[in-house]
Amino acid sequence: QVQLVESGGGSVQSGGSLRLSCAASGYTYSSYCMAWFRQAPGKEREGVAAIDSDGIRSYTNSVKGRFTISLDNRKKTLYLDMNSLKPEDTAQYYCANNAYYSGGYCGLRLLDYTYWGQGTQVTVSS
């Protein structure tokens, strides 16, 4: 079974940076689709960024140019580099894995993702 463990959250001031990590274990398939989601209090969980095994990335519009998703295949670790953080980026951040992915679309549809980490909190103060 796939296990995902996030780390790297914290509190920063507006304009600051953070790097989130997600250590993955329990899978050996060569094709993968992984993503970061976030959920703020009182709001629905939303997709932030996704990456597939071909290195194709997708981002939600509000983070384009500020966030970068990457994957270290050897370490099986997913990253989210977040720069120019804004108070509206404050949320619990989750990494997710699409266990049934075999190529094609890898995006930010919540229901595509099978396994989830426990989340890590990011708080941005103004």
GROMACS .gro file of C-alpha atoms in nm:
model
  126
    1GLN     CA    1   0.000   0.000   0.000
    2VAL     CA    2   0.120   0.348  -0.085
    3GLN     CA    3   0.216   0.566   0.208
    4LEU     CA    4   0.274   0.939   0.183
    5VAL     CA    5   0.432   1.151   0.455
    6GLU     CA    6   0.450   1.529   0.418
    7SER     CA    7   0.688   1.766   0.594
    8GLY     CA    8   0.818   2.118   0.562
    9GLY     CA    9   0.519   2.327   0.657
   10GLY     CA   10   0.546   2.622   0.889
   11SER     CA   11   0.475   2.989   0.944
   12VAL     CA   12   0.624   3.259   0.723
   13GLN     CA   13   0.561   3.622   0.644
   14SER     CA   14   0.410   3.737   0.320
   15GLY     CA   15   0.669   3.721   0.042
   16GLY     CA   16   0.856   3.437   0.207
   17SER     CA   17   0.934   3.086   0.083
   18LEU     CA   18   0.884   2.730   0.196
   19ARG     CA   19   0.963   2.389   0.057
   20LEU     CA   20   0.723   2.104   0.121
   21SER     CA   21   0.834   1.742   0.090
   22CYS     CA   22   0.634   1.424   0.054
   23ALA     CA   23   0.811   1.092   0.107
   24ALA     CA   24   0.638   0.811  -0.082
   25SER     CA   25   0.670   0.440  -0.023
   26GLY     CA   26   0.495   0.119  -0.114
   27TYR     CA   27   0.473   0.148  -0.490
   28THR     CA   28   0.695   0.025  -0.771
   29TYR     CA   29   0.509   0.123  -1.086
   30SER     CA   30   0.699   0.324  -1.344
   31SER     CA   31   0.409   0.547  -1.448
   32TYR     CA   32   0.292   0.786  -1.181
   33CYS     CA   33   0.082   1.091  -1.127
   34MET     CA   34   0.127   1.284  -0.805
   35ALA     CA   35  -0.005   1.614  -0.684
   36TRP     CA   36  -0.031   1.869  -0.408
   37PHE     CA   37  -0.368   1.983  -0.280
   38ARG     CA   38  -0.459   2.233  -0.011
   39GLN     CA   39  -0.754   2.305   0.209
   40ALA     CA   40  -0.818   2.625   0.400
   41PRO     CA   41  -1.066   2.638   0.690
   42GLY     CA   42  -1.422   2.645   0.562
   43LYS     CA   43  -1.318   2.584   0.203
   44GLU     CA   44  -1.310   2.283  -0.027
   45ARG     CA   45  -0.988   2.100  -0.098
   46GLU     CA   46  -0.832   2.235  -0.415
   47GLY     CA   47  -0.558   2.113  -0.645
   48VAL     CA   48  -0.238   2.315  -0.644
   49ALA     CA   49   0.008   2.132  -0.872
   50ALA     CA   50   0.050   1.793  -1.036
   51ILE     CA   51   0.334   1.608  -1.208
   52ASP     CA   52   0.346   1.287  -1.408
   53SER     CA   53   0.622   1.039  -1.491
   54ASP     CA   54   0.700   1.228  -1.815
   55GLY     CA   55   0.770   1.538  -1.610
   56ILE     CA   56   0.461   1.719  -1.734
   57ARG     CA   57   0.339   1.966  -1.474
   58SER     CA   58   0.014   2.147  -1.421
   59TYR     CA   59  -0.069   2.428  -1.179
   60THR     CA   60  -0.374   2.606  -1.059
   61ASN     CA   61  -0.377   2.964  -1.187
   62SER     CA   62  -0.328   3.129  -0.850
   63VAL     CA   63   0.017   2.972  -0.798
   64LYS     CA   64   0.161   2.984  -1.150
   65GLY     CA   65   0.498   3.153  -1.150
   66ARG     CA   66   0.532   3.120  -0.772
   67PHE     CA   67   0.517   2.746  -0.699
   68THR     CA   68   0.717   2.464  -0.856
   69ILE     CA   69   0.639   2.093  -0.825
   70SER     CA   70   0.914   1.837  -0.871
   71LEU     CA   71   0.987   1.473  -0.801
   72ASP     CA   72   1.310   1.301  -0.708
   73ASN     CA   73   1.249   0.955  -0.849
   74ARG     CA   74   1.547   0.799  -0.677
   75LYS     CA   75   1.436   0.922  -0.336
   76LYS     CA   76   1.066   0.879  -0.420
   77THR     CA   77   1.008   1.224  -0.278
   78LEU     CA   78   0.768   1.484  -0.412
   79TYR     CA   79   0.845   1.852  -0.354
   80LEU     CA   80   0.659   2.179  -0.370
   81ASP     CA   81   0.875   2.490  -0.374
   82MET     CA   82   0.663   2.788  -0.278
   83ASN     CA   83   0.790   3.142  -0.331
   84SER     CA   84   0.632   3.485  -0.294
   85LEU     CA   85   0.386   3.340  -0.048
   86LYS     CA   86   0.065   3.529   0.020
   87PRO     CA   87  -0.178   3.512   0.314
   88GLU     CA   88  -0.429   3.344   0.084
   89ASP     CA   89  -0.186   3.050   0.048
   90THR     CA   90  -0.253   2.964   0.413
   91ALA     CA   91  -0.393   2.611   0.426
   92GLN     CA   92  -0.329   2.250   0.513
   93TYR     CA   93  -0.128   2.103   0.225
   94TYR     CA   94  -0.164   1.740   0.121
   95CYS     CA   95   0.025   1.527  -0.126
   96ALA     CA   96  -0.164   1.267  -0.322
   97ASN     CA   97  -0.098   0.974  -0.552
   98ASN     CA   98  -0.310   0.843  -0.839
   99ALA     CA   99  -0.267   0.467  -0.795
  100TYR     CA  100  -0.449   0.379  -1.119
  101TYR     CA  101  -0.257   0.612  -1.346
  102SER     CA  102  -0.119   0.446  -1.659
  103GLY     CA  103  -0.050   0.751  -1.875
  104GLY     CA  104  -0.252   1.036  -2.019
  105TYR     CA  105  -0.413   1.312  -1.818
  106CYS     CA  106  -0.256   1.392  -1.483
  107GLY     CA  107  -0.423   1.696  -1.342
  108LEU     CA  108  -0.596   1.845  -1.043
  109ARG     CA  109  -0.922   1.653  -1.023
  110LEU     CA  110  -0.967   1.551  -0.662
  111LEU     CA  111  -1.140   1.222  -0.740
  112ASP     CA  112  -0.848   1.097  -0.952
  113TYR     CA  113  -0.632   1.054  -0.643
  114THR     CA  114  -0.628   0.741  -0.435
  115TYR     CA  115  -0.376   0.784  -0.159
  116TRP     CA  116  -0.329   1.088   0.060
  117GLY     CA  117  -0.081   1.206   0.317
  118GLN     CA  118  -0.179   1.342   0.656
  119GLY     CA  119  -0.111   1.701   0.558
  120THR     CA  120   0.123   1.977   0.668
  121GLN     CA  121   0.015   2.327   0.772
  122VAL     CA  122   0.133   2.638   0.592
  123THR     CA  123   0.054   2.973   0.750
  124VAL     CA  124   0.140   3.302   0.580
  125SER     CA  125   0.104   3.622   0.778
  126SER     CA  126   0.072   3.968   0.628
   0.00000   0.00000   0.00000
